[in-house]
Short mmCIF file of C-alpha atoms in Angstrom, two decimals:
data_model
loop_
_atom_site.label_atom_id
_atom_site.label_comp_id
_atom_site.label_asym_id
_atom_site.label_seq_id
_atom_site.Cartn_x
_atom_site.Cartn_y
_atom_site.Cartn_z
CA MET A 1 0.00 0.00 0.00
CA ALA A 2 1.32 3.44 -0.96
CA GLU A 3 0.92 6.19 1.65
CA THR A 4 1.43 9.92 1.11
CA ILE A 5 4.31 11.10 3.34
CA PHE A 6 5.44 14.71 3.82
CA GLU A 7 8.86 14.88 5.45
CA THR A 8 10.17 18.07 7.07
CA ASP A 9 12.41 18.87 4.09
CA ASN A 10 9.64 18.43 1.49
CA ALA A 11 9.57 21.43 -0.82
CA LEU A 12 5.87 21.91 -0.12
CA THR A 13 6.28 21.99 3.67
CA ARG A 14 5.86 25.50 5.11
CA LYS A 15 7.76 27.31 2.38
CA ALA A 16 7.00 30.27 0.16
CA TRP A 17 4.77 28.35 -2.18
CA THR A 18 1.22 29.14 -3.09
CA GLU A 19 -1.28 27.45 -0.81
CA LYS A 20 -3.02 25.66 -3.63
CA LEU A 21 -1.36 22.90 -5.61
CA LEU A 22 -0.86 23.36 -9.34
CA ARG A 23 -3.13 20.62 -10.52
CA SER A 24 -4.84 19.86 -13.79
CA ALA A 25 -8.33 21.26 -14.10
CA LYS A 26 -11.00 18.98 -12.89
CA LYS A 27 -12.99 17.56 -15.78
CA ASN A 28 -16.52 16.31 -15.75
CA THR A 29 -17.09 12.86 -17.13
CA PHE A 30 -16.86 13.11 -20.92
CA TRP A 31 -19.57 10.51 -21.58
CA ASN A 32 -22.07 12.05 -19.19
CA MET A 33 -23.56 14.35 -21.85
CA TYR A 34 -24.39 11.30 -23.96
CA MET A 35 -26.14 9.35 -21.16
CA ALA A 36 -29.88 9.08 -20.70
CA GLU A 37 -32.53 6.63 -19.58
CA GLY A 38 -35.03 5.50 -22.17
CA GLY A 39 -32.71 4.88 -25.12
CA ASP A 40 -32.93 8.31 -26.76
CA ASN A 41 -29.24 9.11 -26.39
CA ILE A 42 -25.95 7.42 -27.26
CA VAL A 43 -25.57 5.70 -23.88
CA HIS A 44 -28.70 3.94 -22.65
CA VAL A 45 -28.65 3.97 -18.83
CA LYS A 46 -30.28 1.04 -17.04
CA ASN A 47 -31.16 1.32 -13.34
CA GLU A 48 -33.01 -1.95 -12.78
CA LEU A 49 -30.37 -3.38 -10.43
CA ALA A 50 -29.51 -0.16 -8.61
CA LYS A 51 -31.86 -1.25 -5.81
CA GLU A 52 -32.39 -4.92 -6.62
CA GLN A 53 -30.26 -8.04 -6.30
CA GLY A 54 -28.41 -9.50 -9.29
CA ASP A 55 -25.22 -8.99 -11.29
CA LYS A 56 -26.48 -9.06 -14.88
CA VAL A 57 -28.92 -6.78 -16.71
CA THR A 58 -30.65 -8.23 -19.77
CA PHE A 59 -32.03 -5.69 -22.22
CA GLY A 60 -33.93 -5.82 -25.48
CA LEU A 61 -33.00 -4.28 -28.82
CA ARG A 62 -35.58 -3.63 -31.50
CA ALA A 63 -35.09 -3.30 -35.23
CA GLN A 64 -36.71 -0.35 -36.99
CA LEU A 65 -39.87 -1.13 -38.95
CA ALA A 66 -39.16 -1.58 -42.66
CA GLY A 67 -42.62 -1.96 -44.21
CA ALA A 68 -44.25 0.70 -46.38
CA GLY A 69 -47.62 0.52 -44.62
CA GLN A 70 -51.00 1.03 -46.30
CA THR A 71 -52.62 4.08 -47.84
CA GLY A 72 -56.18 5.25 -48.23
CA ASP A 73 -58.77 2.56 -47.59
CA ASP A 74 -56.45 -0.32 -48.49
CA TYR A 75 -57.09 -3.24 -46.18
CA LEU A 76 -54.57 -3.27 -43.27
CA GLU A 77 -55.76 -6.38 -41.44
CA GLY A 78 -53.47 -9.29 -42.21
CA LYS A 79 -50.75 -6.98 -43.55
CA GLU A 80 -49.36 -5.83 -40.20
CA GLU A 81 -45.61 -5.95 -39.69
CA SER A 82 -44.08 -7.89 -36.81
CA ILE A 83 -41.31 -6.27 -34.81
CA VAL A 84 -37.91 -7.95 -34.73
CA THR A 85 -36.12 -8.03 -31.39
CA TYR A 86 -32.91 -9.39 -29.92
CA SER A 87 -31.68 -9.48 -26.35
CA ASP A 88 -28.26 -8.75 -24.93
CA ALA A 89 -26.87 -8.51 -21.41
CA VAL A 90 -24.33 -6.50 -19.47
CA THR A 91 -22.56 -7.94 -16.42
CA LEU A 92 -21.88 -5.77 -13.40
CA GLU A 93 -18.45 -5.26 -11.86
CA GLN A 94 -17.18 -3.38 -8.82
CA TYR A 95 -14.65 -0.58 -9.32
CA ARG A 96 -12.92 1.09 -6.37
CA HIS A 97 -9.93 3.22 -5.50
CA GLY A 98 -8.70 5.05 -2.42
CA VAL A 99 -6.19 7.54 -1.05
CA ARG A 100 -4.69 7.78 2.45
CA VAL A 101 -2.33 10.17 4.19
CA LYS A 102 0.43 8.98 6.54
CA GLY A 103 -0.79 10.88 9.58
CA ARG A 104 -1.58 14.17 11.29
CA LEU A 105 2.04 15.34 11.28
CA SER A 106 2.24 15.05 7.48
CA MET A 107 -1.02 16.95 7.24
CA LYS A 108 0.28 19.65 9.57
CA ARG A 109 3.50 20.20 7.58
CA ALA A 110 1.78 21.02 4.30
CA VAL A 111 0.64 24.59 3.64
CA PHE A 112 -2.33 23.33 1.63
CA SER A 113 -5.16 21.04 2.65
CA ILE A 114 -4.06 17.45 2.08
CA GLU A 115 -7.60 16.35 2.90
CA GLU A 116 -9.02 18.47 0.11
CA GLU A 117 -6.36 17.38 -2.35
CA GLN A 118 -7.14 13.73 -1.63
CA LYS A 119 -10.81 14.34 -2.40
CA VAL A 120 -10.04 16.21 -5.63
CA ALA A 121 -7.51 13.63 -6.81
CA LEU A 122 -9.96 10.80 -6.14
CA ARG A 123 -12.76 12.60 -7.97
CA GLU A 124 -10.53 13.16 -11.01
CA TRP A 125 -9.53 9.49 -10.99
CA ALA A 126 -13.16 8.41 -10.76
CA GLU A 127 -14.18 10.58 -13.70
CA SER A 128 -11.32 9.22 -15.77
CA LYS A 129 -12.23 5.64 -14.83
CA VAL A 130 -15.80 6.00 -16.06
CA ASP A 131 -14.56 7.57 -19.29
CA ASN A 132 -12.05 4.76 -19.81
CA LEU A 133 -14.70 2.10 -19.29
CA CYS A 134 -17.00 3.65 -21.90
CA THR A 135 -14.25 4.38 -24.40
CA ASP A 136 -12.70 0.92 -24.16
CA ALA A 137 -16.12 -0.65 -24.69
CA ILE A 138 -17.03 1.40 -27.76
CA VAL A 139 -13.66 0.90 -29.47
CA ALA A 140 -13.30 -2.82 -28.79
CA SER A 141 -13.77 -5.44 -31.54
CA PRO A 142 -15.90 -3.60 -34.11
CA THR A 143 -17.93 -5.88 -36.39
CA ARG A 144 -17.64 -3.40 -39.28
CA VAL A 145 -14.87 -0.90 -39.98
CA CYS A 146 -15.08 1.65 -42.80
CA TYR A 147 -12.02 3.28 -44.37
CA PRO A 148 -10.98 5.00 -47.60
CA VAL A 149 -8.25 3.37 -49.69
CA GLY A 150 -6.90 3.29 -53.24
CA ALA A 151 -6.02 6.03 -55.71
CA SER A 152 -9.59 7.35 -55.57
CA ALA A 153 -9.93 6.91 -51.80
CA THR A 154 -12.65 4.32 -52.36
CA PHE A 155 -15.09 3.81 -49.48
CA THR A 156 -14.33 0.31 -48.21
CA VAL A 157 -15.80 -1.82 -45.42
CA ALA A 158 -14.12 -4.66 -43.53
CA THR A 159 -16.47 -7.05 -41.74
CA GLY A 160 -16.39 -9.94 -39.32
CA GLY A 161 -14.24 -10.79 -36.33
CA SER A 162 -11.07 -9.51 -37.98
CA ALA A 163 -12.59 -6.28 -39.33
CA GLY A 164 -10.29 -4.07 -37.28
CA ALA A 165 -7.12 -5.91 -38.26
CA THR A 166 -8.13 -5.95 -41.95
CA ALA A 167 -8.84 -2.23 -42.01
CA ALA A 168 -5.68 -1.33 -40.07
CA ALA A 169 -3.44 -3.27 -42.46
CA ALA A 170 -4.97 -1.51 -45.48
CA ILE A 171 -4.63 2.06 -44.19
CA ASN A 172 -2.49 4.26 -46.46
CA ALA A 173 -1.00 7.57 -45.33
CA THR A 174 -2.45 9.66 -48.18
CA GLN A 175 -5.33 7.57 -49.52
CA SER A 176 -6.91 7.01 -46.09
CA ALA A 177 -6.79 10.59 -44.83
CA PRO A 178 -9.95 12.22 -43.40
CA THR A 179 -11.96 14.17 -46.00
CA PRO A 180 -15.48 15.65 -46.29
CA LYS A 181 -16.21 13.09 -49.01
CA PHE A 182 -15.51 10.21 -46.65
CA PHE A 183 -17.76 11.59 -43.88
CA THR A 184 -20.61 12.01 -46.36
CA GLN A 185 -20.18 8.40 -47.49
CA LEU A 186 -19.91 7.19 -43.90
CA LYS A 187 -23.16 8.87 -42.88
CA THR A 188 -24.95 7.43 -45.91
CA TYR A 189 -23.70 3.93 -45.17
CA ALA A 190 -24.68 4.18 -41.49
CA LYS A 191 -28.17 5.59 -42.05
CA THR A 192 -29.03 3.01 -44.72
CA GLY A 193 -27.51 0.10 -42.85
CA GLY A 194 -25.33 -0.71 -45.85
CA ASN A 195 -28.43 -1.37 -47.91
CA SER A 196 -29.98 -3.09 -44.87
CA ARG A 197 -27.10 -5.51 -44.31
CA PHE A 198 -26.99 -4.35 -40.69
CA GLU A 199 -29.32 -2.41 -38.42
CA ARG A 200 -29.04 1.21 -39.50
CA LEU A 201 -27.93 3.76 -36.92
CA LYS A 202 -30.66 5.83 -35.29
CA PRO A 203 -29.65 9.51 -35.34
CA LEU A 204 -30.10 11.83 -32.39
CA LYS A 205 -32.77 14.45 -32.94
CA ILE A 206 -31.81 17.99 -32.00
CA GLU A 207 -34.48 20.64 -32.56
CA GLY A 208 -36.05 18.62 -35.34
CA LYS A 209 -32.80 17.81 -37.16
CA GLU A 210 -31.00 14.47 -37.22
CA TYR A 211 -27.35 14.07 -36.24
CA LEU A 212 -24.89 11.24 -35.76
CA VAL A 213 -21.83 11.74 -33.54
CA ALA A 214 -18.33 10.85 -34.74
CA LEU A 215 -15.69 10.40 -32.04
CA VAL A 216 -12.17 10.77 -33.41
CA PRO A 217 -8.68 10.98 -31.88
CA GLU A 218 -7.25 14.47 -31.52
CA ASP A 219 -4.72 13.69 -34.27
CA VAL A 220 -7.54 13.04 -36.77
CA LEU A 221 -9.29 16.23 -35.65
CA ASN A 222 -6.05 18.14 -36.23
CA ASP A 223 -6.01 17.02 -39.88
CA LEU A 224 -9.68 17.92 -40.32
CA PHE A 225 -9.01 21.41 -39.01
CA ASN A 226 -6.52 21.80 -41.86
CA ASN A 227 -9.09 20.82 -44.51
CA THR A 228 -10.48 24.04 -46.03
CA GLU A 229 -13.62 22.47 -47.47
CA MET A 230 -14.52 20.89 -44.15
CA MET A 231 -13.95 24.05 -42.15
CA ASN A 232 -15.99 26.23 -44.53
CA ALA A 233 -18.91 23.83 -44.22
CA HIS A 234 -18.48 23.78 -40.45
CA LYS A 235 -18.59 27.57 -40.27
CA ASP A 236 -21.88 27.68 -42.18
CA ALA A 237 -23.38 24.97 -39.97
CA ARG A 238 -22.35 26.76 -36.78
CA GLU A 239 -23.97 30.00 -37.89
CA ARG A 240 -27.26 28.21 -38.49
CA GLY A 241 -26.87 25.75 -35.64
CA SER A 242 -28.56 24.85 -32.39
CA SER A 243 -27.85 25.92 -28.84
CA ASN A 244 -28.20 22.30 -27.70
CA PRO A 245 -25.17 21.21 -25.60
CA LEU A 246 -24.50 18.18 -27.82
CA PHE A 247 -24.41 20.44 -30.86
CA GLN A 248 -22.28 23.08 -29.18
CA SER A 249 -19.80 20.52 -27.82
CA ALA A 250 -18.95 19.29 -31.33
CA ASP A 251 -15.61 20.47 -32.70
CA ILE A 252 -16.85 20.26 -36.29
CA VAL A 253 -20.39 20.09 -37.64
CA TYR A 254 -20.56 18.62 -41.14
CA ASN A 255 -23.53 17.33 -43.13
CA GLY A 256 -25.46 16.00 -40.17
CA VAL A 257 -22.41 14.62 -38.36
CA LEU A 258 -21.18 16.11 -35.07
CA ILE A 259 -17.44 15.43 -35.10
CA LYS A 260 -15.87 15.41 -31.65
CA GLY A 261 -12.17 15.04 -30.90
CA TYR A 262 -11.41 13.02 -27.79
CA GLU A 263 -7.98 12.40 -26.32
CA LYS A 264 -8.86 8.89 -25.16
CA MET A 265 -9.64 7.66 -28.67
CA PRO A 266 -6.58 5.58 -29.69
CA THR A 267 -4.03 6.05 -32.44
CA GLN A 268 -1.30 3.63 -33.48
CA ALA A 269 0.85 2.59 -36.44
CA ASN A 270 0.08 -0.34 -38.72
CA GLY A 271 2.59 -2.80 -40.17
CA SER A 272 3.60 -0.25 -42.81
CA SER A 273 4.35 2.34 -40.09
CA VAL A 274 1.33 4.43 -41.11
CA ASN A 275 -0.22 6.26 -38.18
CA TYR A 276 -3.99 5.92 -38.00
CA GLY A 277 -6.83 6.67 -35.63
CA LYS A 278 -9.54 4.35 -34.43
CA CYS A 279 -12.80 6.26 -34.72
CA VAL A 280 -16.45 5.44 -34.19
CA LEU A 281 -19.74 6.81 -35.51
CA LEU A 282 -22.49 6.80 -32.90
CA GLY A 283 -26.26 6.78 -32.91
CA LYS A 284 -28.83 5.99 -30.24
CA GLN A 285 -28.05 3.10 -27.86
CA ALA A 286 -24.46 2.68 -29.04
CA LEU A 287 -23.60 1.76 -25.44
CA VAL A 288 -25.57 0.39 -22.51
CA TRP A 289 -24.51 1.46 -19.01
CA ALA A 290 -26.07 -0.48 -16.13
CA TRP A 291 -25.92 0.58 -12.49
CA GLY A 292 -25.66 -1.90 -9.64
CA ARG A 293 -24.68 0.74 -7.09
CA LYS A 294 -24.17 4.38 -7.89
CA GLU A 295 -20.99 6.14 -6.90
CA GLU A 296 -20.13 6.39 -3.24
CA PHE A 297 -17.43 8.39 -1.48
CA VAL A 298 -16.36 7.08 1.92
CA GLN A 299 -14.18 8.76 4.56
CA GLU A 300 -12.44 6.49 7.04
CA THR A 301 -9.97 7.01 9.90
CA PHE A 302 -7.21 4.62 10.98
CA ASP A 303 -4.68 4.28 13.81
CA TYR A 304 -6.75 6.01 16.48
CA LYS A 305 -7.84 8.70 13.98
CA ASN A 306 -4.24 9.62 13.16
CA GLN A 307 -4.71 8.71 9.49
CA ILE A 308 -7.53 9.81 7.18
CA GLY A 309 -8.41 8.02 3.97
CA TYR A 310 -11.02 8.41 1.28
CA ALA A 311 -12.42 5.80 -1.08
CA TRP A 312 -14.61 5.91 -4.18
CA GLY A 313 -16.53 3.01 -5.59
CA ILE A 314 -19.29 1.94 -7.96
CA ILE A 315 -20.90 -1.27 -9.11
CA ALA A 316 -21.68 -0.92 -12.79
CA GLY A 317 -21.26 -2.44 -16.20
CA VAL A 318 -20.97 -1.08 -19.73
CA LYS A 319 -21.31 -2.88 -23.04
CA LYS A 320 -21.46 -2.18 -26.75
CA PRO A 321 -24.66 -4.05 -27.66
CA GLN A 322 -25.00 -6.37 -30.65
CA PHE A 323 -28.05 -7.09 -32.77
CA ASN A 324 -27.92 -10.33 -34.77
CA SER A 325 -24.11 -10.49 -34.20
CA GLU A 326 -23.62 -6.93 -35.51
CA ASP A 327 -22.75 -3.84 -33.46
CA PHE A 328 -25.93 -1.95 -32.67
CA GLY A 329 -25.89 1.85 -32.72
CA SER A 330 -22.23 2.26 -33.67
CA LEU A 331 -20.00 1.89 -36.70
CA GLY A 332 -16.21 1.79 -36.60
CA PHE A 333 -14.03 3.69 -39.03
CA TYR A 334 -10.26 4.09 -39.32
CA LEU A 335 -8.42 7.05 -40.83
CA SER A 336 -4.77 7.85 -41.33
CA CYS A 337 -3.56 10.92 -39.45
CA THR A 338 -0.55 13.05 -38.73
CA ASN A 339 1.36 11.74 -35.74
CA ILE A 340 1.07 14.69 -33.37
CA SER A 341 0.38 12.94 -30.08
CA ASN A 342 3.52 10.81 -30.22
CA ALA A 343 5.80 13.32 -31.94
#
């Protein structure tokens, strides 16, 4: 167990330093803005086990109706359409972490509040943990990965269990770069379900307009910012855009796609040493987050109240759902990008 110790000669012990530590700004959970009960946002929150026993939440997924329906006085009876459903499940896990100071003397030596710093540090860790859980789930093992390749940057789709590996190996530094053309093709493919080969993504509705959300690594976003056509279109969209927080949080708005750069989205090099970013296009119910026990902060004392510790914990689970063995609500895509993060 690691314990925070402040010795007498520590540079932060009663010296001419500012009382507050220079710490990174506290961030709210990134995924929180996309969470909602009821399935109308990107992350569908399930609370069934928050007050009940059990460690697995089973949920249903429904395909969109495909029939044309009847018009006028055409007979409807006997021509109804049956709904198609699948079930999936998310298993709960417990996540905890804690901090603890050596004792009252260490607390006395510091010119800042060690108690407060422990709380802040733990809160920042907790927020990062939730973000990591969601990001890891949405990026993992995509069943379809779209990418541009070839002299004409042809829109290409890899499928199956090795979709990610197939797409990564094919990425070319120039042919697979992010462009407005690719994002238009990507949206078309997602909203049509690849001519109904998979369940089409359900867009979010913001003030009557439909949007999908594209999460990309910061390196991919950097290249998009240097694309004149993309940025001109973004400027026009912003001027006519919504005040909705999801809309305003987007870094680029293009043709019904809210493009958001996120530092936790991964980049890496393929076998040809081409740097690329793993990206994902999101619609409704792209993730399911289930609560078993909502977050709890606990203060505890030890050694006759000489030591003070704090702990944070949750019981929860997150999963990228699948419908008929295909990712539901999300679509992977890989793009080459300038290697800024690892320069």
